[in-house]
GROMACS .gro file of C-alpha atoms in nm:
model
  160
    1UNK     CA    1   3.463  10.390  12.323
    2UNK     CA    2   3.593  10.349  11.943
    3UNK     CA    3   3.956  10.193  11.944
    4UNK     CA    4   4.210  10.436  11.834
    5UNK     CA    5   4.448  10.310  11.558
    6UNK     CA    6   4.827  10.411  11.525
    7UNK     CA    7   4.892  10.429  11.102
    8UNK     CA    8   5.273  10.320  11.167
    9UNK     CA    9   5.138  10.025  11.310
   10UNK     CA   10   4.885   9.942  10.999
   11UNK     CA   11   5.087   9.665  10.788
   12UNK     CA   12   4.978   9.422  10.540
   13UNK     CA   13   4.979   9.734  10.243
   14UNK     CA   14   5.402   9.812  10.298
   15UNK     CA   15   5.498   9.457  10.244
   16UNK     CA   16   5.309   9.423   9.951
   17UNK     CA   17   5.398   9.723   9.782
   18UNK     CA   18   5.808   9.618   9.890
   19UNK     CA   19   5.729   9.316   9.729
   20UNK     CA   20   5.635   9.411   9.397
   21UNK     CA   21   5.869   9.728   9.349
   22UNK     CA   22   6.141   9.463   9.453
   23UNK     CA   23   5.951   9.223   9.190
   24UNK     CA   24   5.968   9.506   8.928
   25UNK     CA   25   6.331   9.594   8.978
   26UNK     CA   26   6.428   9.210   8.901
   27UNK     CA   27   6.273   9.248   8.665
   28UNK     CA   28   6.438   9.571   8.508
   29UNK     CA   29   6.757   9.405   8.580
   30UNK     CA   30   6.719   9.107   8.383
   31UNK     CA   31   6.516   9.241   8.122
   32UNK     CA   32   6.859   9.479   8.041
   33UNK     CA   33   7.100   9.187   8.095
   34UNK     CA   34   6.928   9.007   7.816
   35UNK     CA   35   6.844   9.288   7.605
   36UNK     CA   36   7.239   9.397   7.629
   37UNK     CA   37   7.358   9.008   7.550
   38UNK     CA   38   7.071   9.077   7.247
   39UNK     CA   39   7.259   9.394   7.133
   40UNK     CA   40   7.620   9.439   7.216
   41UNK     CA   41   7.783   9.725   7.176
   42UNK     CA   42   7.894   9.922   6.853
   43UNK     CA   43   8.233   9.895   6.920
   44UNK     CA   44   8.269   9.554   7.074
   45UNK     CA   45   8.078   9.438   6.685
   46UNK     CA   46   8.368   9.620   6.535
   47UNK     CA   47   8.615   9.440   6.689
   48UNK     CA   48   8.416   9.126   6.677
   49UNK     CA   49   8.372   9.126   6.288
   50UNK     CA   50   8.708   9.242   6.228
   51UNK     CA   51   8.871   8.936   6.420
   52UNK     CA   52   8.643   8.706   6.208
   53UNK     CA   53   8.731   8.844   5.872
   54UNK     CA   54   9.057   8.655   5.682
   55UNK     CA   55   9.246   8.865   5.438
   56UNK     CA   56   9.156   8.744   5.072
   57UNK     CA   57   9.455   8.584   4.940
   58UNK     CA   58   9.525   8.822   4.682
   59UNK     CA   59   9.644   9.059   4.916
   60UNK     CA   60   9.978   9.019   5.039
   61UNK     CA   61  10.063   8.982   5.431
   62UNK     CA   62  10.276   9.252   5.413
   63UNK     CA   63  10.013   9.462   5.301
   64UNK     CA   64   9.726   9.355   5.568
   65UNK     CA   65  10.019   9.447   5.845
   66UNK     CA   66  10.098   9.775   5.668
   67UNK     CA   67   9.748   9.838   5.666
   68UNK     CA   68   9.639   9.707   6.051
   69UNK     CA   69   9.997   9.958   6.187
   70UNK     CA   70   9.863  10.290   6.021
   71UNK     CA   71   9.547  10.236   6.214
   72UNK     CA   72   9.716  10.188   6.543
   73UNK     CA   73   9.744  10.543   6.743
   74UNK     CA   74  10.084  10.696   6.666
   75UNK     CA   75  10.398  10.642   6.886
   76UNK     CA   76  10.555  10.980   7.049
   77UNK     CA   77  10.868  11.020   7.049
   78UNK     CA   78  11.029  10.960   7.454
   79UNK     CA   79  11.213  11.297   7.574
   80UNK     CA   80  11.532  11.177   7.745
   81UNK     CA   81  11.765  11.402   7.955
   82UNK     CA   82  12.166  11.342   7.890
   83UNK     CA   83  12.232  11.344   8.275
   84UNK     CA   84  12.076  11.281   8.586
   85UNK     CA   85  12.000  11.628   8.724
   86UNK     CA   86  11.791  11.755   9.069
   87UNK     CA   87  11.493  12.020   9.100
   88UNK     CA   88  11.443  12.152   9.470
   89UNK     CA   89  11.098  12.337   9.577
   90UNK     CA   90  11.175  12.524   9.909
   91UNK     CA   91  10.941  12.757  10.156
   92UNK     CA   92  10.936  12.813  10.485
   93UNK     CA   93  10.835  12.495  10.608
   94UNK     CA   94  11.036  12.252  10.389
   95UNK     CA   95  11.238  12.170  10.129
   96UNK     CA   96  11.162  11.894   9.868
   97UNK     CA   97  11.427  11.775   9.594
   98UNK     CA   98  11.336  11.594   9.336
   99UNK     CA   99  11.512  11.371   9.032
  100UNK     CA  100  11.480  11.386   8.704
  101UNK     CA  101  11.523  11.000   8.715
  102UNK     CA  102  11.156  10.894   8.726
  103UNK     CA  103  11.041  11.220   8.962
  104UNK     CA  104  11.202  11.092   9.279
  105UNK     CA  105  11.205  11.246   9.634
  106UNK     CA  106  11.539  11.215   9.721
  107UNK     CA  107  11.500  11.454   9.989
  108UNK     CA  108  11.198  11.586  10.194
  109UNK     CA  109  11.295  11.836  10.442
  110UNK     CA  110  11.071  11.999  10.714
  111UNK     CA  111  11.220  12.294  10.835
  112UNK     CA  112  11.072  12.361  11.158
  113UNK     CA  113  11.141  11.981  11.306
  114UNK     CA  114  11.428  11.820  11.408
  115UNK     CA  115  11.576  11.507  11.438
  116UNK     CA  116  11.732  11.317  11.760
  117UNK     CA  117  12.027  11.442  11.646
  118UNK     CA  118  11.912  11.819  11.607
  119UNK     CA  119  11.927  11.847  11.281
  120UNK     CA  120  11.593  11.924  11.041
  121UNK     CA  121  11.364  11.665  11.028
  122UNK     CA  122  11.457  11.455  10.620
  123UNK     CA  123  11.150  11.227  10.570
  124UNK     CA  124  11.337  10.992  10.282
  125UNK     CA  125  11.535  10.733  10.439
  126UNK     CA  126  11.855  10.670  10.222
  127UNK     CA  127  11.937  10.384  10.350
  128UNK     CA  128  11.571  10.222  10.303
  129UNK     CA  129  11.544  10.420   9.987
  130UNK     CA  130  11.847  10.232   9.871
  131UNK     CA  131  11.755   9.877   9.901
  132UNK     CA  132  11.335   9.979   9.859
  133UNK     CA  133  11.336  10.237   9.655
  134UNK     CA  134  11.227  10.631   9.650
  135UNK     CA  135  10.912  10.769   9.756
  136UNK     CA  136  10.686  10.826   9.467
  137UNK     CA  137  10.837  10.628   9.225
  138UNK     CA  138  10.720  10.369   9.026
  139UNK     CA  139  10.680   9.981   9.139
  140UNK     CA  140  10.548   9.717   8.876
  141UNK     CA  141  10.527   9.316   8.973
  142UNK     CA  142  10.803   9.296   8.618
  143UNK     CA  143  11.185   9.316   8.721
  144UNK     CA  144  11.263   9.419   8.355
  145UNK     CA  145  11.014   9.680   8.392
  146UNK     CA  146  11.058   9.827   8.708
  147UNK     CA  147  11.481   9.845   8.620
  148UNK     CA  148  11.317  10.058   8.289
  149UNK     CA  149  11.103  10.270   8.534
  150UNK     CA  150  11.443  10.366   8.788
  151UNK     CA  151  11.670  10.414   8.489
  152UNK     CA  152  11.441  10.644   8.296
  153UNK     CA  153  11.568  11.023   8.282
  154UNK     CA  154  11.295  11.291   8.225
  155UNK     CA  155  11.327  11.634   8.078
  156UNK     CA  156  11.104  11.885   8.258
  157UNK     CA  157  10.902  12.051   7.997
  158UNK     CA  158  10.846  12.458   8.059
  159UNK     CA  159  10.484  12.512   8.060
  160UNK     CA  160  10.322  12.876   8.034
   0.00000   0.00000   0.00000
């Protein structure tokens, strides 16, 4: 009686072809890394070439720095508010109010819970919010920079 064969079982053939598809794809992977450190990018040559060049010395300093500022992007001027004011966004189920002082929750009301003293449910903790700050505001591992960030007033803008 001829000896019947299962084809999952037939190995030998799936290893090899693994082994040169993984063979092949090393392959494509260094071939590109050294191809890329071969040709960098246009804009990384730009940059490159610019660093390298020295101003001649006929041309004045203040003119190179005149020159390097008017093709740096343009600064917008910031929109400050003259006073700290509060935007509230109410429904049925709750009622959020926000700062103008970097967008701030200072309150987050759900309507339909209560507290343990029976009162609706306020998700911002003052006192925590005090000493840790708001929810969704701004945190940044710079004191200077986070005191900038809590001081800042915004304007809302009317859109539409």
């Amino acid at each position: 009686m001829p000896e019947i064969r299962n084809p999952n079982q037939a190995g030998g053939q799936d290893s090899r072809s693994l082994l040169v598809m993984m063979i092949v794809m090393l392959g494509v992977l260094f071939g590109v890394q050294y191809w890329r450190g071969q040709h960098p990018p246009a804009d990384q040559t730009a940059q490159t070439a610019a660093a390298t060049t020295t101003p001649s010395s006929s041309v004045p300093a203040s003119a190179t720095a005149s020159a390097n500022n008017a093709t740096a992007a343009p600064v917008t001027p910031s929109i400050v508010a003259d006073s700290a004011t509060t935007t509230t966004i109410e429904n049925e189920l709750y009622k959020i109010t926000f700062s103008n002082r970097g967008a701030q929750v200072t309150s987050w009301v759900l309507k339909g819970q209560t507290n343990n003293e029976g009162q609706p449910l306020d998700l911002v903790d003052h006192t925590a919010a005090n000493v840790l700050g708001f929810p969704l505001s701004l945190y940044t591992y710079e004191p200077g920079l986070n005191a900038t960030l809590s001081q800042a007033l915004y304007v809302p803008t009317a859109t539409g």
